[in-house]
Coordinates of C-alpha atoms (C1' of nucleotides) in Angstrom, one line a residue:
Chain A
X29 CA 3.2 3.2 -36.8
X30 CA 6.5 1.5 -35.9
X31 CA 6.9 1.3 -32.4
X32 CA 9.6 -0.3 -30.1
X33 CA 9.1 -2.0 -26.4
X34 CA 12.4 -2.1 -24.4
X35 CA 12.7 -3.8 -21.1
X36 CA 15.9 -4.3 -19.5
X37 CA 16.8 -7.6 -18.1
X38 CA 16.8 -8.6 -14.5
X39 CA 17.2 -4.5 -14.1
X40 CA 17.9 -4.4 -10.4
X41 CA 20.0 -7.0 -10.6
X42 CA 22.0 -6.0 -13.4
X43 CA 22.2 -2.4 -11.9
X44 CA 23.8 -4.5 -8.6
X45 CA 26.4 -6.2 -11.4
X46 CA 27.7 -3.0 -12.7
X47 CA 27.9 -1.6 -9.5
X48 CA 30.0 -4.4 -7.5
X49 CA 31.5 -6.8 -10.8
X50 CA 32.5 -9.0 -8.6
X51 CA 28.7 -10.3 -8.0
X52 CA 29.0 -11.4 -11.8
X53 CA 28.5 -14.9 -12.5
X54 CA 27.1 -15.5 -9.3
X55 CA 23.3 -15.8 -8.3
X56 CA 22.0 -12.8 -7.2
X57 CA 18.6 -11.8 -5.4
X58 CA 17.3 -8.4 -4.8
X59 CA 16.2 -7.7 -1.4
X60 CA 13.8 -5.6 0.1
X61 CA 12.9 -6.1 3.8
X62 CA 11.3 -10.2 3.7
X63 CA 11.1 -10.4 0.0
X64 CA 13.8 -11.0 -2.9
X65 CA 11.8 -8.5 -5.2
X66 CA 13.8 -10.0 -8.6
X67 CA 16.9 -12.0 -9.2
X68 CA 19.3 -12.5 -11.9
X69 CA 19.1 -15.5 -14.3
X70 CA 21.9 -17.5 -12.7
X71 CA 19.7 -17.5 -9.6
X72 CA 16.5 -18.4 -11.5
X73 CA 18.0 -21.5 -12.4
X74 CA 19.1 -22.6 -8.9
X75 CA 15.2 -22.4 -8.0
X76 CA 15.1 -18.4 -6.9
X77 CA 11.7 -16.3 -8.1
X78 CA 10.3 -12.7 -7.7
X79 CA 8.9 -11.8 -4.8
X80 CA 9.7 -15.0 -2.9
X81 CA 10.3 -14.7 1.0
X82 CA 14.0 -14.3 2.0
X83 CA 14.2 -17.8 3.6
X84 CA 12.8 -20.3 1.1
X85 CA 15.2 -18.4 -1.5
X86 CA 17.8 -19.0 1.0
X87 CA 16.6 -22.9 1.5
X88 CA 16.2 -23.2 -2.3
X89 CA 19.6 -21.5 -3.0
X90 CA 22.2 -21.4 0.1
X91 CA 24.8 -19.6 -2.3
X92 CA 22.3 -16.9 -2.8
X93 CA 24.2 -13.7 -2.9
X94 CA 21.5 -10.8 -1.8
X95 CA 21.6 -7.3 -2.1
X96 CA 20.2 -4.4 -0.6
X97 CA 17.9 -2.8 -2.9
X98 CA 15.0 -0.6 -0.3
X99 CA 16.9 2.7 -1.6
X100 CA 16.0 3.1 -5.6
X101 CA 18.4 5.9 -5.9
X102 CA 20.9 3.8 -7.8
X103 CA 17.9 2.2 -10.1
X104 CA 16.2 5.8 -10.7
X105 CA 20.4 6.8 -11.9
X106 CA 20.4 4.1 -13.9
X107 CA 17.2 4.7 -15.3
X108 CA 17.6 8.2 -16.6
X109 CA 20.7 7.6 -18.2
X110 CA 19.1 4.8 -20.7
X111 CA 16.0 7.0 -21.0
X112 CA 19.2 9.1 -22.6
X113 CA 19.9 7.4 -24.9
X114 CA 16.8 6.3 -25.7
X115 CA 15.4 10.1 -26.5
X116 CA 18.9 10.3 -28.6
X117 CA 16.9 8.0 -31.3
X118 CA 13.5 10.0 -31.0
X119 CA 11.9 12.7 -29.2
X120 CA 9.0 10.2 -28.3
X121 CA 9.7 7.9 -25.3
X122 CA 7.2 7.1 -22.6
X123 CA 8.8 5.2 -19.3
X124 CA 6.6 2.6 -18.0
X125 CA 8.7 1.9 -14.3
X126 CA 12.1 1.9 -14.0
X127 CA 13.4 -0.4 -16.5
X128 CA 10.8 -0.2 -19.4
X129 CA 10.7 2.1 -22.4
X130 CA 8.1 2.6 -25.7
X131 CA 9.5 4.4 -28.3
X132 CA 7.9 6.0 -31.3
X133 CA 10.5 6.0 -34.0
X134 CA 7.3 6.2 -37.0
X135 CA 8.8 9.0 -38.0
X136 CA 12.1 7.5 -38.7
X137 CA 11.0 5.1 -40.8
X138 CA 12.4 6.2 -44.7
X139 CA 9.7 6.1 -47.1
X140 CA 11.9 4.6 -50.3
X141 CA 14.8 2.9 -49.2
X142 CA 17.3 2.0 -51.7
X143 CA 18.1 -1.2 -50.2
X144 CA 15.5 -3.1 -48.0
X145 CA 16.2 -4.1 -44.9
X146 CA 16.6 -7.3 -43.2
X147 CA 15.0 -7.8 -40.0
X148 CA 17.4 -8.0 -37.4
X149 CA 16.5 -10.5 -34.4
X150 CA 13.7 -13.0 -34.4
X151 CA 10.3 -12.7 -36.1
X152 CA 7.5 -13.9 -34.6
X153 CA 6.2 -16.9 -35.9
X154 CA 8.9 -16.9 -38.6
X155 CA 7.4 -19.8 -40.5
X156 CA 4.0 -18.2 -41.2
X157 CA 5.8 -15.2 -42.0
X158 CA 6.7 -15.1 -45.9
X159 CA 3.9 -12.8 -46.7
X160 CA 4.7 -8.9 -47.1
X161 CA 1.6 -7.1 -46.7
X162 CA 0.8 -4.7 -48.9
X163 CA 0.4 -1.5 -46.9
X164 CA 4.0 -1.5 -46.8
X165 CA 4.1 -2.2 -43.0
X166 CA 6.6 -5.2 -43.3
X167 CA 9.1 -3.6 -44.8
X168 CA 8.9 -0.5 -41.9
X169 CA 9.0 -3.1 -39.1
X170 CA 12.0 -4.6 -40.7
X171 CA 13.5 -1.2 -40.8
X172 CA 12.5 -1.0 -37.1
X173 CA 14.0 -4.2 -35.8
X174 CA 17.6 -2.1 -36.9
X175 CA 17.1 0.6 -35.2
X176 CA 16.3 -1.2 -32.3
X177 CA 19.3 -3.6 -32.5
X178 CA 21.2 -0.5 -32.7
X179 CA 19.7 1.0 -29.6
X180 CA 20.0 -2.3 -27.6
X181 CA 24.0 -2.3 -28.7
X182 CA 24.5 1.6 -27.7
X183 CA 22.5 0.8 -24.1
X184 CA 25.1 -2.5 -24.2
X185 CA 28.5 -0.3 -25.4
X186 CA 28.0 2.7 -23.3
X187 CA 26.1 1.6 -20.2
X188 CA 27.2 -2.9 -19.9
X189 CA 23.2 -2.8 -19.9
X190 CA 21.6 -6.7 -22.0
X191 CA 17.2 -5.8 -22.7
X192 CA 15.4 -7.0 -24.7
X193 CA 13.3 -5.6 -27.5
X194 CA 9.7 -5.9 -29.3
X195 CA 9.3 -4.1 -32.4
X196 CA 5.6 -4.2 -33.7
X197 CA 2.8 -1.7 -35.0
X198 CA 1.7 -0.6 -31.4
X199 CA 2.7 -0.5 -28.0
X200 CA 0.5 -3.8 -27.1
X201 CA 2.1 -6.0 -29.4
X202 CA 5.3 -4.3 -29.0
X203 CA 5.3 -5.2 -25.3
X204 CA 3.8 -8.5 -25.5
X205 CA 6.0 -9.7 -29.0
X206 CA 9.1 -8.4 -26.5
X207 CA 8.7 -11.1 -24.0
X208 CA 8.4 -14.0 -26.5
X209 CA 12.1 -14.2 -26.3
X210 CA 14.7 -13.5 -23.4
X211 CA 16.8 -12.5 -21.8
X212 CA 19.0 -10.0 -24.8
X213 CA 17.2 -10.9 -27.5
X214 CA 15.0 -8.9 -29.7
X215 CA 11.3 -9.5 -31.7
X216 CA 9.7 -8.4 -34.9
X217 CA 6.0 -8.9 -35.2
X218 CA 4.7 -9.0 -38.7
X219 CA 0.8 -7.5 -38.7
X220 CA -0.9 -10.6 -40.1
X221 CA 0.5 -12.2 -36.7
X222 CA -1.1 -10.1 -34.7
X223 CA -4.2 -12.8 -33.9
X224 CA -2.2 -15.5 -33.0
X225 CA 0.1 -13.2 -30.7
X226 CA -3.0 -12.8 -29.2
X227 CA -4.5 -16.3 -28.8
X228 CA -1.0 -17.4 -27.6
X229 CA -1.5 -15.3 -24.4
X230 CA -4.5 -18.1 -23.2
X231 CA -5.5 -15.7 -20.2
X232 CA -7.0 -12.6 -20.2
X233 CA -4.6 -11.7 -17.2
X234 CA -2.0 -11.2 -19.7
X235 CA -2.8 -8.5 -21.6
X236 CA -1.6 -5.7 -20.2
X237 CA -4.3 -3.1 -18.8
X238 CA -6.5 -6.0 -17.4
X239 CA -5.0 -6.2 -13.7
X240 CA -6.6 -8.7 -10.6
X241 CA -9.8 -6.7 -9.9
X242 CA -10.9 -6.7 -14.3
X243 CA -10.0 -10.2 -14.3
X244 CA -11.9 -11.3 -11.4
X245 CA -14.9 -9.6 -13.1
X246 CA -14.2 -11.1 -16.4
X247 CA -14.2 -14.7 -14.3
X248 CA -17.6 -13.9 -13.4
X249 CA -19.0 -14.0 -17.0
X250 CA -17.4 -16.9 -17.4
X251 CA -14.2 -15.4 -19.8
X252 CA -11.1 -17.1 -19.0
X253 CA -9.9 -16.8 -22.3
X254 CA -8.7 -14.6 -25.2
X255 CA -11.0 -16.3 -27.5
X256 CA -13.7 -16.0 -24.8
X257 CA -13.4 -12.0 -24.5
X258 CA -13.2 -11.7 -28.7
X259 CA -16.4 -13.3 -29.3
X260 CA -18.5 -12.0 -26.1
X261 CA -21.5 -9.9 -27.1
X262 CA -20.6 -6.2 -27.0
X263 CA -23.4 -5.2 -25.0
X264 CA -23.3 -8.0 -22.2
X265 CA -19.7 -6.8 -21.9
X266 CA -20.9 -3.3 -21.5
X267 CA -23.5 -4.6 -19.5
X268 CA -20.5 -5.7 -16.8
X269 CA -17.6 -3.1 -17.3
X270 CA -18.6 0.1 -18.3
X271 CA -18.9 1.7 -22.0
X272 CA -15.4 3.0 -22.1
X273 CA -13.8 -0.1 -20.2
X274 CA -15.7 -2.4 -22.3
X275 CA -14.8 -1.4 -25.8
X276 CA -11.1 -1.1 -24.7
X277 CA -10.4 -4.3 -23.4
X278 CA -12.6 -6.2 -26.1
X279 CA -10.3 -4.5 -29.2
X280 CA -7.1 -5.0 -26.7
X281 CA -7.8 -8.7 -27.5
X282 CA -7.9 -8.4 -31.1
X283 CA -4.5 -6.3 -30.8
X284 CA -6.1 -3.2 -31.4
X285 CA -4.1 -0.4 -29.1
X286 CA -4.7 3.2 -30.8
X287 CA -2.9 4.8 -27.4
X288 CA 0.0 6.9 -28.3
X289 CA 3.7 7.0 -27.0
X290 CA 2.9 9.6 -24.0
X291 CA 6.2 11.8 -23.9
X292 CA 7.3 11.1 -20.4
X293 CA 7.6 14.2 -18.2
X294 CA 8.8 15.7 -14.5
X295 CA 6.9 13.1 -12.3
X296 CA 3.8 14.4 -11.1
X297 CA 4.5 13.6 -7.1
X298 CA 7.6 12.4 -6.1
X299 CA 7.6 10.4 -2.5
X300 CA 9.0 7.6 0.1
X301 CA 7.9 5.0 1.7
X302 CA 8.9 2.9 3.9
X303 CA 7.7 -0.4 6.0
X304 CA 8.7 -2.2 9.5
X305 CA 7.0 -4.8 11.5
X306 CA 4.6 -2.4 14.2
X307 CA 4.8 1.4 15.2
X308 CA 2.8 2.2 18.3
X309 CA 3.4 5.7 19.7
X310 CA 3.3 8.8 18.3
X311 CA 7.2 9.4 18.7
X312 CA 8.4 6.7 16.9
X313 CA 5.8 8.1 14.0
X314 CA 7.4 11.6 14.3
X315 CA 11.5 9.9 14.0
X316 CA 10.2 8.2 10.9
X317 CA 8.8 10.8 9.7
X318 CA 11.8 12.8 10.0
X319 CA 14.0 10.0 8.1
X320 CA 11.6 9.8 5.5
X321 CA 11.3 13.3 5.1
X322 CA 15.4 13.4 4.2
X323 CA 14.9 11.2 1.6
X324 CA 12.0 12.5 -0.2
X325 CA 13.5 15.9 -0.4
X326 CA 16.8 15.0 -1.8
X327 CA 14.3 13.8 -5.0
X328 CA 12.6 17.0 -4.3
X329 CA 15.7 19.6 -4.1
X330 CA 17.1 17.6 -7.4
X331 CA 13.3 17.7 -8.9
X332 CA 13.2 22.1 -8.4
X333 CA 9.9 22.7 -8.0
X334 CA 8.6 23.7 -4.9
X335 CA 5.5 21.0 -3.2
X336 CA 2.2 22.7 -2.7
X337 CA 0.7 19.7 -1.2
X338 CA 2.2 17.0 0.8
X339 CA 0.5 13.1 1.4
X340 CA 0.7 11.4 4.4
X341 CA 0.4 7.4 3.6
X342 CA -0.2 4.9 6.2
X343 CA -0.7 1.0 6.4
X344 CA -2.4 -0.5 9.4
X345 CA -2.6 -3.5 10.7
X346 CA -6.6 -4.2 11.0
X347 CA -8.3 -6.1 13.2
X348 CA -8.8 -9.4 10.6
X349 CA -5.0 -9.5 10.5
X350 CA -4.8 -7.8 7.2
X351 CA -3.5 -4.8 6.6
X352 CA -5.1 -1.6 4.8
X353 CA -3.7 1.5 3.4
X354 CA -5.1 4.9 3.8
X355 CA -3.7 8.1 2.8
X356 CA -4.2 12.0 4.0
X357 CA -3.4 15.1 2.4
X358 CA -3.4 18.8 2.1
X359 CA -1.7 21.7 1.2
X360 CA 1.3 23.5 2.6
X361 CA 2.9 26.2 1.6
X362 CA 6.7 26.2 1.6
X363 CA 7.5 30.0 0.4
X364 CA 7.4 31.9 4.0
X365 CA 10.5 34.0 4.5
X366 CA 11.9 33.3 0.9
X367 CA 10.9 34.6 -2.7
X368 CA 8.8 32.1 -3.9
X369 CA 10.8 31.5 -7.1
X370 CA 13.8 31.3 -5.3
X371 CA 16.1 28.1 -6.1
X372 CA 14.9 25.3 -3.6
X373 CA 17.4 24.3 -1.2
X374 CA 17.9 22.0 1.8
X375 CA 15.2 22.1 3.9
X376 CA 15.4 24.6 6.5
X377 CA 14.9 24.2 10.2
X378 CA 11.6 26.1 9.5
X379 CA 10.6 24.4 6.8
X380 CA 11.3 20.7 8.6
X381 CA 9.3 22.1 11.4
X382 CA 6.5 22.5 9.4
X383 CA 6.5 19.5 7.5
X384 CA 6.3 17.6 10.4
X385 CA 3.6 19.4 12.4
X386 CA 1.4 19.3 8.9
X387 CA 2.1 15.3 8.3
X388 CA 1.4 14.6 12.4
X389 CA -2.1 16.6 12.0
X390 CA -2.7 13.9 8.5
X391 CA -1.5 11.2 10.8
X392 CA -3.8 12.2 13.5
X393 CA -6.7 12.0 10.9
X394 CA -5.7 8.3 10.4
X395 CA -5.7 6.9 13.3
X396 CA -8.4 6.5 16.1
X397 CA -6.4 8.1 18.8
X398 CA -8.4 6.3 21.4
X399 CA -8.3 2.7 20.5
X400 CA -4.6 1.4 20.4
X401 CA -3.5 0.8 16.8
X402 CA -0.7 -0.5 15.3
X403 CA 1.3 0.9 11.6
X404 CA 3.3 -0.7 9.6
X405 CA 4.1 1.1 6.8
X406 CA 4.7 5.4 6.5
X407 CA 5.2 6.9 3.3
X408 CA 5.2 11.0 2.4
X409 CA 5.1 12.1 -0.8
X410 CA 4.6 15.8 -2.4
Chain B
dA16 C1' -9.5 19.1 -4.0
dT17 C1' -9.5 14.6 -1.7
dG18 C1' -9.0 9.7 -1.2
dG19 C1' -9.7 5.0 -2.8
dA20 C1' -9.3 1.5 -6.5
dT21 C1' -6.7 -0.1 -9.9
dG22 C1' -2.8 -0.8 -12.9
dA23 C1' 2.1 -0.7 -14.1
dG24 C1' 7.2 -2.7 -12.9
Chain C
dC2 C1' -4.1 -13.4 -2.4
dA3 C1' -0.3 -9.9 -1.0
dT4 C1' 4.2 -9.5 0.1
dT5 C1' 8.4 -4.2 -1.7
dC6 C1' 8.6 0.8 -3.1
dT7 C1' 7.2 3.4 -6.0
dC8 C1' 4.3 6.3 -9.8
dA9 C1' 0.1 7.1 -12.9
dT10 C1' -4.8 7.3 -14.1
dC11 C1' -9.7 6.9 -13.3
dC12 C1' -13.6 7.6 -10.5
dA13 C1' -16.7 9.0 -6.7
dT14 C1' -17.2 12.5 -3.4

DNA sequence: ATGGATGAG
DNA sequence: CATTCTCATCCAT
């Protein structure tokens, strides 16, 4: 397979650029409530880094410029148009977030080319890299690194959008070759390469799929590196992880990745959330709730599809000063008084009503209505 | 079906 | 460590 990794640079940031040009040149940070989420380059070089607290980005960089960015409307905009253009090259695009795109172009690739391509971009390890193989897999990356030059210069010419690219033989090496070189630059990685992708990641952390909690566990045994997790026994991995996760994660660091390009479709719940410092009273729960509700049925009414259940999330601030997220939910039915294929509309006063008296019974479910108690974060989603 | 754990950006 | 504001998948119940 040829298959291409796209990740826009400093996305939010960028989106903030296009939006307001006259934050270009200037360092920019991202905020959302206490925490600069990401930043453009200009600020990463005064000192600025993801999810850093307002003020020491402020002490680090005084002529930090921030934006708002708690409302992803402009982001999810943004996003759908390069998923666009993207699909405009092949039917098979999967979205990972907002800003990240695999794309299965194997069935672009032409089988006998008259002339044979030049990569475009860099190649990994570019020194090592004088062997073709004999599969015929070089040659088809090569031809892959245009087509993903030419998709990096349409997102560039038609949206003012830089990313950066990986082109390799599946989506794990695609991602990871990607990063090797940014921002707006592009990666071809070769197949006998592949290994020494690998080892160059040193932590197990870093391949994508093993999160906090796998690497924790993978501490235990003692693996803190690629190298470790290649050569430990099969079945003392097993032992730890599970049959499925244990065979996964072990070819994962050989860069073996058989998953397919999952065509991305209508989400599958589509919500909002949003967090303060406390909440104590059941009032202030219900005029939250009502501003949340506002916002997660715009998506909805753009979405069309009618919710049959609705999620009620809530963060608490627990005794041991941390704070713990539980959720609720159940299903409501949205159809009384109109045929229930009906085009959905704003919400009616009905229909708010209901919402609200459903999401305050979840609510009630969450807290200890007895003790005090004390939220900081509400979220509903459908 | 529900809710938590975990992973992604 | 999580912190923000999402969304998906897997698993136990």
């Amino acid at each position: 397979r040829v298959i291409i990794h796209i990740d826009i640079d400093c996305f939010y940031a960028q989106v903030e650029t296009i939006l307001n040009p006259s934050l270009c040149g200037k360092p920019l940070g991202i905020k959302q409530k206490n925490i600069v989420v990401t930043c453009n380059y200009e600020a990463r070089a005064l000192g600025v880094e993801k999810l850093m607290s307002i003020k020491t980005a402020l002490e680090k960089c005084p002529s930090l410029v921030l934006a708002n960015g708690e409302d992803l409307k402009k982001y999810r905009d943004m996003s759908e148009k390069i998923y666009q253009i993207l699909q405009s090259f092949s039917p098979f695009v999967e979205k990972l977030g907002l800003d990240e795109n695999f794309i299965d172009i194997s069935h672009k690739i032409n089988k006998s080319p008259e002339i044979k391509p030049e990569v475009s971009g860099h190649i990994f390890e570019e020194k090592n890299s004088d062997e073709t193989c004999a599969c015929g897999c070089t040659d088809r990356l090569k031809e892959g690194s245009i087509i993903a030059q030419e998709m990096r210069n349409q997102l560039k010419s038609e949206l003012g959008i830089t990313s950066c690219a990986g082109i390799a033989c599946n989506k794990l090496l695609a991602k990871l070759v990607g990063a090797t070189h940014k921002p707006n630059q592009q990666t071809t990685l070769f197949s006998a390469s592949s290994l020494n992708l690998m080892k160059s990641l040193k932590h197990p952390r870093n391949i994508p799929g093993i999160g906090s909690a796998m690497n924790r566990k993978l501490e235990v045994l003692g693996i803190d590196t690629i190298e470790k997790l290649q050569a430990t026994d099969l079945f003392k991995l097993i032992e730890a992880l599970g049959v499925k996760t244990a065979n996964q994660i072990q070819q994962l660091s050989f860069g073996i990745d058989d998953s397919h390009v999952k065509i991305t479709d209508r989400p599958k719940s589509i919500g909002a959330e949003d967090g303060f410092p406390t909440i104590k009273s059941e009032t202030e729960v219900r005029k939250k709730l009502k501003c949340l509700l506002d916002r997660v049925w715009e998506l909805v009414e753009k979405d069309g599809r009618r919710p049959s259940q609705v999620k009620l999330t809530v963060r608490k601030l627990h005794a041991t000063n941390h704070s713990v997220r539980e959720t609720r939910q159940t299903a409501i039915d949205l159809t009384t008084g109109v045929p229930s294929n009906a085009p959905l509309g704003p919400l009616s006063e009905n229909q708010e009503k209901k919402v609200i008296t459903t999401l305050m019974n979840l609510f009630e479910k969450v807290v200890n209505c007895d003790e005090s108690w004390q939220v900081t974060l509400l979220g509903i989603s459908f």
